[in-house]
mmCIF file of C-alpha atoms in Angstrom:
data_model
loop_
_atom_site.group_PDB
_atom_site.id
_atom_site.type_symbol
_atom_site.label_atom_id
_atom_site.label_comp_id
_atom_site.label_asym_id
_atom_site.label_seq_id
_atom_site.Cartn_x
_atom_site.Cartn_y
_atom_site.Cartn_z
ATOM 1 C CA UNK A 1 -96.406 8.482 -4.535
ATOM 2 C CA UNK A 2 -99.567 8.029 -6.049
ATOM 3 C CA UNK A 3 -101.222 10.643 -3.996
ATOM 4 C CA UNK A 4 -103.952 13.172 -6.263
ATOM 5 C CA UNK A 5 -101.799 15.991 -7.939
ATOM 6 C CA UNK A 6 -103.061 19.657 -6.830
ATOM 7 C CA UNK A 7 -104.222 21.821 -8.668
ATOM 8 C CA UNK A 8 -101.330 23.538 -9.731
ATOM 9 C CA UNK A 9 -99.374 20.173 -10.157
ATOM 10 C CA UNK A 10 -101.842 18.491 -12.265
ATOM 11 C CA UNK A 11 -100.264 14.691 -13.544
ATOM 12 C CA UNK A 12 -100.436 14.893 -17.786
ATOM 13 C CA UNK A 13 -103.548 13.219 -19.549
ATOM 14 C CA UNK A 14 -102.918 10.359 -21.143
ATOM 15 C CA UNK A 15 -104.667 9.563 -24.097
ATOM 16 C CA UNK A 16 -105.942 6.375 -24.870
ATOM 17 C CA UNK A 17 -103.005 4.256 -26.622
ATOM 18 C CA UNK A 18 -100.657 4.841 -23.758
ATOM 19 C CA UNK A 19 -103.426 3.323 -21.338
ATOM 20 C CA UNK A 20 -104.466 0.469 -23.250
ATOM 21 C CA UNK A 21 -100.887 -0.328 -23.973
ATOM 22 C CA UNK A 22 -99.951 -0.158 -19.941
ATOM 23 C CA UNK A 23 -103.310 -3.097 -19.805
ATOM 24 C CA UNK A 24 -101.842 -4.957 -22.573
ATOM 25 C CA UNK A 25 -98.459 -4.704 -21.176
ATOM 26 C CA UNK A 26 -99.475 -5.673 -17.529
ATOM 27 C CA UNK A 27 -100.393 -9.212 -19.496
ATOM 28 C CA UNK A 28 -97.083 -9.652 -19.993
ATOM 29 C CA UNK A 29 -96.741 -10.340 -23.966
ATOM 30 C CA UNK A 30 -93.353 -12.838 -23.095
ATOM 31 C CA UNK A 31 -95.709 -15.475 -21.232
ATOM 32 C CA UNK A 32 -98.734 -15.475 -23.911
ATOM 33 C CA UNK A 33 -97.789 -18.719 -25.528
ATOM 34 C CA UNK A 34 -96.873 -20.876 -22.021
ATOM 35 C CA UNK A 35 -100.777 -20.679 -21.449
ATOM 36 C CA UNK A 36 -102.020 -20.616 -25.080
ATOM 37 C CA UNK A 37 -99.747 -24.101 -26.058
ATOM 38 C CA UNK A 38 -99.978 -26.226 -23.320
ATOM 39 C CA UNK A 39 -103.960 -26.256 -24.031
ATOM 40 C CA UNK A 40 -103.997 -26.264 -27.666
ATOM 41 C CA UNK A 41 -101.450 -29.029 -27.852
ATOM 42 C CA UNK A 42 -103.299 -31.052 -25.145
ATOM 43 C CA UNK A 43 -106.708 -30.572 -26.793
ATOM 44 C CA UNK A 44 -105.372 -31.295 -30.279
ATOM 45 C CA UNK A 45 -103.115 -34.804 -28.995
ATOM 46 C CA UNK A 46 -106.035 -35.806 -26.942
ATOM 47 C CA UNK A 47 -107.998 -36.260 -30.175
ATOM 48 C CA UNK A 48 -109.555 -32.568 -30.624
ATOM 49 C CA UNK A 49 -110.474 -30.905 -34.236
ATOM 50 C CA UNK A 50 -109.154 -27.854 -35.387
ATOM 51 C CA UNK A 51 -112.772 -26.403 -34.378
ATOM 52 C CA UNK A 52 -113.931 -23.179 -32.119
ATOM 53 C CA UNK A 53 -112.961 -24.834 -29.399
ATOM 54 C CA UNK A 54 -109.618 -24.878 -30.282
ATOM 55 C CA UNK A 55 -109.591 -21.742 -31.540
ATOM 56 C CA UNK A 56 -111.841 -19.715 -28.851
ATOM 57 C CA UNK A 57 -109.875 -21.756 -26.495
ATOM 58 C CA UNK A 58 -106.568 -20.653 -27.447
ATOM 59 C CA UNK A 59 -107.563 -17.004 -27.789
ATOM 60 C CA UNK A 60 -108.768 -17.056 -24.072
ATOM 61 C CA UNK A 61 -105.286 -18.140 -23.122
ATOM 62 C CA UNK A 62 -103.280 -16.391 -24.742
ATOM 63 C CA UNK A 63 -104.534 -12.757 -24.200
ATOM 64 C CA UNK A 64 -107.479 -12.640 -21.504
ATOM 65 C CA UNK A 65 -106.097 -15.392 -19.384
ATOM 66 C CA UNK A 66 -103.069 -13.449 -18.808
ATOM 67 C CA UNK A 67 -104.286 -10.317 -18.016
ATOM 68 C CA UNK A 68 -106.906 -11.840 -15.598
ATOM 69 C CA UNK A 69 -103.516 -13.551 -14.048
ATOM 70 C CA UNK A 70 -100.744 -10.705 -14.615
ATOM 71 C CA UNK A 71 -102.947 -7.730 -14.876
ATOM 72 C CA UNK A 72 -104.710 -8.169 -11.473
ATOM 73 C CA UNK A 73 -101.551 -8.980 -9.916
ATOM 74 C CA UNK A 74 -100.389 -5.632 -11.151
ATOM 75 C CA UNK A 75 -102.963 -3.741 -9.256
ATOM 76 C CA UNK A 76 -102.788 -5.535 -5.492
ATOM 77 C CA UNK A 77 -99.314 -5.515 -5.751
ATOM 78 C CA UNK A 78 -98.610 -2.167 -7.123
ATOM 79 C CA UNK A 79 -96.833 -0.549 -3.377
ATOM 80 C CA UNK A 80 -94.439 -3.207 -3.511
ATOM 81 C CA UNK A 81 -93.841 -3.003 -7.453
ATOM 82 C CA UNK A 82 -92.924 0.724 -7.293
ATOM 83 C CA UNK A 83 -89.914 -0.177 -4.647
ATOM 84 C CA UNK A 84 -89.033 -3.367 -7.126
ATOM 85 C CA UNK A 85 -85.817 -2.516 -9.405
ATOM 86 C CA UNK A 86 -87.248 -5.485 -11.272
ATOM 87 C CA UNK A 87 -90.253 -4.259 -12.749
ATOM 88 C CA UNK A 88 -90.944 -2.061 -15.669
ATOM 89 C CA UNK A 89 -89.773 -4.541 -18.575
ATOM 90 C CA UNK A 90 -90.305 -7.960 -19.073
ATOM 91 C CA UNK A 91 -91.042 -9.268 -15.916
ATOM 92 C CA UNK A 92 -93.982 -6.978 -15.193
ATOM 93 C CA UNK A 93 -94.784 -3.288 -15.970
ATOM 94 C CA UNK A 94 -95.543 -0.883 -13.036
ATOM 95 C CA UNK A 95 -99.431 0.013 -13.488
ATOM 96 C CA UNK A 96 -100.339 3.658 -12.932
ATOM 97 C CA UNK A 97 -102.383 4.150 -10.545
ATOM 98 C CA UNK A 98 -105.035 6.123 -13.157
ATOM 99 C CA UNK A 99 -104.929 2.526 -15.170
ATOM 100 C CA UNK A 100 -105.766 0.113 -11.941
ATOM 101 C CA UNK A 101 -110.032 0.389 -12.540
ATOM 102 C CA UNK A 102 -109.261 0.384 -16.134
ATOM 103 C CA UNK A 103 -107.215 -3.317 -15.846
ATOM 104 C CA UNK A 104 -109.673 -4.779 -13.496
ATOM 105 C CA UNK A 105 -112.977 -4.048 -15.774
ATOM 106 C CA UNK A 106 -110.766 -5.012 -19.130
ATOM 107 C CA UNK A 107 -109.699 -8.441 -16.993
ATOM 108 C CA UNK A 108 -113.272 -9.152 -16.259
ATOM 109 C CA UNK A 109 -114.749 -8.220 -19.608
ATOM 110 C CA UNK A 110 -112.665 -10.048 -21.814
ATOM 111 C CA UNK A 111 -112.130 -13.039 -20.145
ATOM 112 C CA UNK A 112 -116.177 -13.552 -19.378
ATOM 113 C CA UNK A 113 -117.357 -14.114 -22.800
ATOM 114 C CA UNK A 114 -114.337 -17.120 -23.134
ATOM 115 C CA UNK A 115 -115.616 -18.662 -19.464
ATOM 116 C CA UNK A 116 -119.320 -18.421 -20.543
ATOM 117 C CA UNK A 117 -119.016 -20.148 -24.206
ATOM 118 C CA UNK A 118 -115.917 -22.630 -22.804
ATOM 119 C CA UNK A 119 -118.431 -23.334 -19.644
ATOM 120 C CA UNK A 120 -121.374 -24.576 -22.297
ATOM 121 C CA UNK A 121 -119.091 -26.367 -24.527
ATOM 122 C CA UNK A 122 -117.933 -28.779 -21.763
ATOM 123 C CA UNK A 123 -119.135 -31.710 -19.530
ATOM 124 C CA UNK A 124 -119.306 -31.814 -15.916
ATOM 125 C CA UNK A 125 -115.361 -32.193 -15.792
ATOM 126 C CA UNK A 126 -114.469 -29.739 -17.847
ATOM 127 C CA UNK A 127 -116.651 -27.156 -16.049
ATOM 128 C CA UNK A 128 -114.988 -27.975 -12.992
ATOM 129 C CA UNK A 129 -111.570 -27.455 -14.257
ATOM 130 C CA UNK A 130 -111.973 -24.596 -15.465
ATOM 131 C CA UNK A 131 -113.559 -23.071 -12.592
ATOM 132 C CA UNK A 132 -110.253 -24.396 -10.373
ATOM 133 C CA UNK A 133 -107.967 -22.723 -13.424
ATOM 134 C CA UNK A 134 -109.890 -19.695 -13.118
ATOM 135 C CA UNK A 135 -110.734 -19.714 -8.992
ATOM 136 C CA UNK A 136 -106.534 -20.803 -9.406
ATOM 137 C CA UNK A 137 -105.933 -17.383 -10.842
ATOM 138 C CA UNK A 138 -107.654 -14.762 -8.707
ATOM 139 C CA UNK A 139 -106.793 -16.463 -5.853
ATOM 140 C CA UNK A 140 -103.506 -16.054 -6.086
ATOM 141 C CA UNK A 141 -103.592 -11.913 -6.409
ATOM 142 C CA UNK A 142 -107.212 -11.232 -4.773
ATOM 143 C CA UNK A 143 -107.249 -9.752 -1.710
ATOM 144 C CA UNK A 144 -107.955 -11.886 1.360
ATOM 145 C CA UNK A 145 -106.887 -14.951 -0.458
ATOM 146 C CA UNK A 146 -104.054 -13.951 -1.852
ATOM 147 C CA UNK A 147 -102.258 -17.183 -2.353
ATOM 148 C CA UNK A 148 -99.579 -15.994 -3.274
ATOM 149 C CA UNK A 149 -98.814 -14.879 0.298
ATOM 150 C CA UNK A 150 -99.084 -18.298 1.452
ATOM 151 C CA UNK A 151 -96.299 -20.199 1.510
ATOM 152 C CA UNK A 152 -95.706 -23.618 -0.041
ATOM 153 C CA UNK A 153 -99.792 -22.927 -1.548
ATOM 154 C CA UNK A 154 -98.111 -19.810 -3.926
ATOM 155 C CA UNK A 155 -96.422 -22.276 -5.625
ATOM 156 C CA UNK A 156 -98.993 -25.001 -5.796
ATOM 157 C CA UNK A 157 -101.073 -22.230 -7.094
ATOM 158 C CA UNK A 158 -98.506 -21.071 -9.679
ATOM 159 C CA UNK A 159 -98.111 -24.314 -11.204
ATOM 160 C CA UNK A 160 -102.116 -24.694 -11.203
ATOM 161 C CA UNK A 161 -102.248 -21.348 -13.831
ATOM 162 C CA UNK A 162 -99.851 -23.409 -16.080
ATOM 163 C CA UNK A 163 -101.024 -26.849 -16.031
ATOM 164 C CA UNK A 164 -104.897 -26.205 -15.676
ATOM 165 C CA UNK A 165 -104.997 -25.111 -19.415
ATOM 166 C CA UNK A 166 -103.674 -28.244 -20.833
ATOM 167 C CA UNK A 167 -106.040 -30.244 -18.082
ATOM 168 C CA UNK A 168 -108.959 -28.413 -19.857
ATOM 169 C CA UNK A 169 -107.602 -29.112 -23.487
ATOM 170 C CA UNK A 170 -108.139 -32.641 -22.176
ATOM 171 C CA UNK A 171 -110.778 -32.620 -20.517
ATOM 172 C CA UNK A 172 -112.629 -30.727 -23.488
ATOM 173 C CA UNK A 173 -111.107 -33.647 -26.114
ATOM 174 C CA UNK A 174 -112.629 -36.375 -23.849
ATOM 175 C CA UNK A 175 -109.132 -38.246 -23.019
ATOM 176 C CA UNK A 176 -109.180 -41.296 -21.774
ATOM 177 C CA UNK A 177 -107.557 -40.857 -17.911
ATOM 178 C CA UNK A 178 -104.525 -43.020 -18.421
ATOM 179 C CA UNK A 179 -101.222 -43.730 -16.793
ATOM 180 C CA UNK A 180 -99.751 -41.999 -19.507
ATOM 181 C CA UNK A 181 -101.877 -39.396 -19.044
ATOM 182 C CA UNK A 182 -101.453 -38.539 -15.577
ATOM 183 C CA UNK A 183 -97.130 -38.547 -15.898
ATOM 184 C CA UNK A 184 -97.261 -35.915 -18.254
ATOM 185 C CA UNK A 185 -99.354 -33.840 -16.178
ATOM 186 C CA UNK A 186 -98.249 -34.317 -12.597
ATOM 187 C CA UNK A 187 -94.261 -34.015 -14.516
ATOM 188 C CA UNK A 188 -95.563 -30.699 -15.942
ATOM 189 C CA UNK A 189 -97.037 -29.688 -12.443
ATOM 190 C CA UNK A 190 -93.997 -30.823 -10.676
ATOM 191 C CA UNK A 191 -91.425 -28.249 -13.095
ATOM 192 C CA UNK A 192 -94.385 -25.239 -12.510
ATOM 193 C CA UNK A 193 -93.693 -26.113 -8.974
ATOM 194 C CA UNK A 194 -89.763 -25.621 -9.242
ATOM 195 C CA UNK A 195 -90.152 -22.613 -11.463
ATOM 196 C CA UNK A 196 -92.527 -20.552 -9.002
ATOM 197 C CA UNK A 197 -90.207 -21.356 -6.265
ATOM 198 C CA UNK A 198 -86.932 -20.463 -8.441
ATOM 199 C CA UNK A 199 -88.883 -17.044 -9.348
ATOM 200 C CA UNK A 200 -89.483 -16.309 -5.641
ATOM 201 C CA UNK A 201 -85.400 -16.503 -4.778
ATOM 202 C CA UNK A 202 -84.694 -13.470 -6.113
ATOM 203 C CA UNK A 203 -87.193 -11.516 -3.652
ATOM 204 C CA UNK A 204 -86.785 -12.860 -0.564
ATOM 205 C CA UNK A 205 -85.255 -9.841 0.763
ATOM 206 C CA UNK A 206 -87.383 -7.230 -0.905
ATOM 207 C CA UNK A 207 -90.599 -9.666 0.203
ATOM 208 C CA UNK A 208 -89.155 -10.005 3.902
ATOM 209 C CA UNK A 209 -88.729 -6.107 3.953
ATOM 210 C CA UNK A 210 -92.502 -5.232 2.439
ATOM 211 C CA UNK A 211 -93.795 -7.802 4.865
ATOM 212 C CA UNK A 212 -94.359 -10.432 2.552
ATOM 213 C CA UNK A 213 -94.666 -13.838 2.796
ATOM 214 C CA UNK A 214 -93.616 -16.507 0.257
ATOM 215 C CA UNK A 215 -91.937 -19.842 0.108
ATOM 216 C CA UNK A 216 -88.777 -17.970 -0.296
ATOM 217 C CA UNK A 217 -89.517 -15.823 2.514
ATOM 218 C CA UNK A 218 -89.832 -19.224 4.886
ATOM 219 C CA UNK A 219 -87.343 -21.607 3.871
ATOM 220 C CA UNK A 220 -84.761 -18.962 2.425
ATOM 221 C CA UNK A 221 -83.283 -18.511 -0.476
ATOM 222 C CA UNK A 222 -80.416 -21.302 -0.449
ATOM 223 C CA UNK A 223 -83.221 -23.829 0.802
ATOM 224 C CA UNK A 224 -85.719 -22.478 -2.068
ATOM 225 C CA UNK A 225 -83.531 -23.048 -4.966
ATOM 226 C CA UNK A 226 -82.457 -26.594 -3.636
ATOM 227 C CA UNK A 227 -86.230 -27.411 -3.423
ATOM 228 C CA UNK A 228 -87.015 -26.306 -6.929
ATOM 229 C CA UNK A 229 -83.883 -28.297 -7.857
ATOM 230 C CA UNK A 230 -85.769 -31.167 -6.279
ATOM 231 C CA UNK A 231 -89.131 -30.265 -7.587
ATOM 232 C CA UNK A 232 -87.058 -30.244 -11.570
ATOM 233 C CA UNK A 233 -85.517 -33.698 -10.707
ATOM 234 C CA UNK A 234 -88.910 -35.283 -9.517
ATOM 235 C CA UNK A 235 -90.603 -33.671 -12.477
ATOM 236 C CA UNK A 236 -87.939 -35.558 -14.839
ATOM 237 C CA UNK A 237 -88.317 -38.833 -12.964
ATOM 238 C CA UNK A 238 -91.988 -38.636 -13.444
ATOM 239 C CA UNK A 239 -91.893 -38.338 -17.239
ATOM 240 C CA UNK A 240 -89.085 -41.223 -17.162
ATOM 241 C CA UNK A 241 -92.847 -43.386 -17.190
ATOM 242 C CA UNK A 242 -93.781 -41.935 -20.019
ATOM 243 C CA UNK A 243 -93.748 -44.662 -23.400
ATOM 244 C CA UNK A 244 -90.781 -43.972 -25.771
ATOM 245 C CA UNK A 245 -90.460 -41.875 -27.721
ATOM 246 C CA UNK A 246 -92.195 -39.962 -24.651
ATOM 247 C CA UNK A 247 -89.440 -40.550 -22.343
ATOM 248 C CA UNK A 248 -87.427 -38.401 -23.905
ATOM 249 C CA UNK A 249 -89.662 -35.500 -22.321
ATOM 250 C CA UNK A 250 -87.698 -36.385 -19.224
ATOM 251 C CA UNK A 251 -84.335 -34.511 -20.820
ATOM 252 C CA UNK A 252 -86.443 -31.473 -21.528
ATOM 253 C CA UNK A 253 -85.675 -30.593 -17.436
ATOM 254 C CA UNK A 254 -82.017 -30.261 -17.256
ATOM 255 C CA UNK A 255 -81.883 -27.120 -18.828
ATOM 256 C CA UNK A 256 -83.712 -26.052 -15.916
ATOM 257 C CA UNK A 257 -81.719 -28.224 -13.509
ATOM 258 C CA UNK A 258 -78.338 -26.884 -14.704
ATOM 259 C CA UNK A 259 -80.182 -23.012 -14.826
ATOM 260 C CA UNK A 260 -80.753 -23.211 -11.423
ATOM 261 C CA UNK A 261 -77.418 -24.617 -10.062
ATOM 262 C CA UNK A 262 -75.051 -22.051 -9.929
ATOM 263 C CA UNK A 263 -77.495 -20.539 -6.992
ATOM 264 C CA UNK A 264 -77.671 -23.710 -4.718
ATOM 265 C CA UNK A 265 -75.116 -21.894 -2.363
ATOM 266 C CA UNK A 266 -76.786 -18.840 -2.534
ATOM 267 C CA UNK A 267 -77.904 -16.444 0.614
ATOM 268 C CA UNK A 268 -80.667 -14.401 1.665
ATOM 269 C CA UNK A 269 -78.353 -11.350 1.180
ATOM 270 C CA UNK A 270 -77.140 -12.181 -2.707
ATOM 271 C CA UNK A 271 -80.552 -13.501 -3.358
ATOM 272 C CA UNK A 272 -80.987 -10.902 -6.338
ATOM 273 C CA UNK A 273 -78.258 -12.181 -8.128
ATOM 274 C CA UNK A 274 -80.817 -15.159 -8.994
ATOM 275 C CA UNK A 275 -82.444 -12.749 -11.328
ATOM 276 C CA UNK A 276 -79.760 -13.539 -13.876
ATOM 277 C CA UNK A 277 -81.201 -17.251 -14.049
ATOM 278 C CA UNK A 278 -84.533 -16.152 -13.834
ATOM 279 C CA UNK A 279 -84.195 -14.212 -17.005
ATOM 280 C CA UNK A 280 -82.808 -17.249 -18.880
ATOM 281 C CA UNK A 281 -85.859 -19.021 -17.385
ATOM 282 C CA UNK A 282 -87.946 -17.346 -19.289
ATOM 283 C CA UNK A 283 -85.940 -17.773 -22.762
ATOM 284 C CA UNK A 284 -85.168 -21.317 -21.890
ATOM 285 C CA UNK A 285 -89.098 -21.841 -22.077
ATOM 286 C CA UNK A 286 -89.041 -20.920 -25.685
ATOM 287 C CA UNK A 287 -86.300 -23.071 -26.418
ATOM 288 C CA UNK A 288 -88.676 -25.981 -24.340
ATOM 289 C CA UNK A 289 -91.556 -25.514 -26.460
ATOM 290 C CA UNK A 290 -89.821 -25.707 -29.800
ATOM 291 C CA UNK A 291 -88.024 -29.519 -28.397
ATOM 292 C CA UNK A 292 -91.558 -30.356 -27.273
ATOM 293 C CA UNK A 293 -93.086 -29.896 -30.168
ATOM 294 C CA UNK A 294 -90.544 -31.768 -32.262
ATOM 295 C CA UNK A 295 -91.114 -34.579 -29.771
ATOM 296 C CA UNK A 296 -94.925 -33.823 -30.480
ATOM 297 C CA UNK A 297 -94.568 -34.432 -34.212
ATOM 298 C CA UNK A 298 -92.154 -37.039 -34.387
ATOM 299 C CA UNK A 299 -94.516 -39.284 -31.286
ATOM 300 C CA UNK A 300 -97.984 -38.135 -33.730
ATOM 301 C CA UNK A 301 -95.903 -39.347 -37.151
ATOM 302 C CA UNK A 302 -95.236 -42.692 -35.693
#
């Protein structure tokens, strides 16, 4: 598979919609917004104008970010994609191999402007995150690094591409580092931590047979959901120190607590059947921004 057709077996030409739709697609249009909100609403709360900042900024992660995370991913991963039943929808197309170049130059060229004019914008602290967020990102897929084949660090990384954007929104408002501060972003860290490892049950046997290695991989997948159970529960008991109405952020993590449940007596050998909850993960994170940003207005109306 993947091999250059004959000459008498010639694979069709694809015009140029079906290959810009495979890059777009390899972005993965579902996870736009858990990039794009948690910086705009940090940057906006933290004091920020509805200026180019905001706006540039939110454009950066909601499109380019994402392919720069997913679409890169795509292309170093793509032998063990075509033997995953899982991808080809929602959880991550299967890049041709004629689209690979194509993704990597698109990843680099639209993201670059953002970095540049974000990189001028900020101070010496907001530089440096967003090198991490962006270091955070091809790390993880790159070759030789490849984070995500280190166990324990793929889902510190994870958790990095999620919270680093709302770190920047701060950092670019000039927040004030506060106790209050610092809950809401090590709780936020904490759940990315639980929902990479919950994500990573549900491969431990396709991983362990393609010679990969994860956090599933080493602790197995009954010991991987328990710790993202734990990782949920600490993430909840870290927000509990947030001022009320605040606190009330701490409720936002049962939904994932009770998602992940049913699979703490799971096995290596039913691992897949964890897909189920991993496809209510990602709907449940729609249902978590709409209660956070309730909780949003009703704490900025007070």
């Amino acid at each position: 598979m993947g091999a250059t057709a004959s000459a008498g077996h010639r694979a069709p030409r694809r015009g140029p919609l079906p290959l810009v739709g495979q890059v777009l697609a390899s972005s993965r249009p579902l996870s736009w917004v858990n990039t794009a909100y948690p910086f705009a609403a940090a940057y906006l709360l933290a004091g920020g104008a509805v200026d180019a900042v905001l706006v540039l900024g939110a454009l950066w992660f909601l499109v380019p970010y994402n392919l720069l995370m997913y679409g890169v991913n795509d292309v170093f991963d793509y032998e063990s994609d075509i033997r995953n039943p899982r991808k080809g929808g929602v959880e991550g197309v299967v890049l041709d191999r004629s689209v690979h170049r194509l993704t990597i130059v698109a990843a680099v060229l639209t993201n670059l402007p953002f970095v540049v004019y974000l990189l001028a914008v900020g101070d010496g602290v907001a530089r440096l995150v967003l090198l991490v967020s962006v270091l955070a990102v091809v790390a993880y897929s790159a070759p030789v690094l490849r984070f995500k084949e280190r166990p324990f660090l793929d889902s510190l990384t994870s958790s990095t591409h999620f919270v680093s954007p709302a770190v920047l929104g701060l950092a670019l408002a000039d927040a004030p580092v506060e106790e209050t501060t610092v809950a809401a972003v090590v709780g936020f860290f904490l759940w990315g931590i639980g929902s990479h490892a919950f994500g990573a049950v549900q491969d431990v046997v396709a991983d362990r047979a393609g010679g990969i290695a994860s956090i599933g991989t080493v602790i197995g997948a009954r010991g991987t959901v328990w710790f993202a159970l734990g990782a949920y529960v600490a993430a909840g008991l870290v927000l509990l120190a947030l001022p009320w109405p605040g606190t009330l952020a701490a409720a936002l993590v049962l939904p994932y607590v009770a998602n992940v449940a049913p699979y703490l007596r799971v096995t290596d050998e039913t691992c897949e059947g964890a897909n189920a909850g991993w496809r209510r993960f990602l709907w449940l994170n729609y249902l978590t921004g709409f209660l956070i940003t309730q909780l949003f207005i009703w704490i900025a109306l007070r």
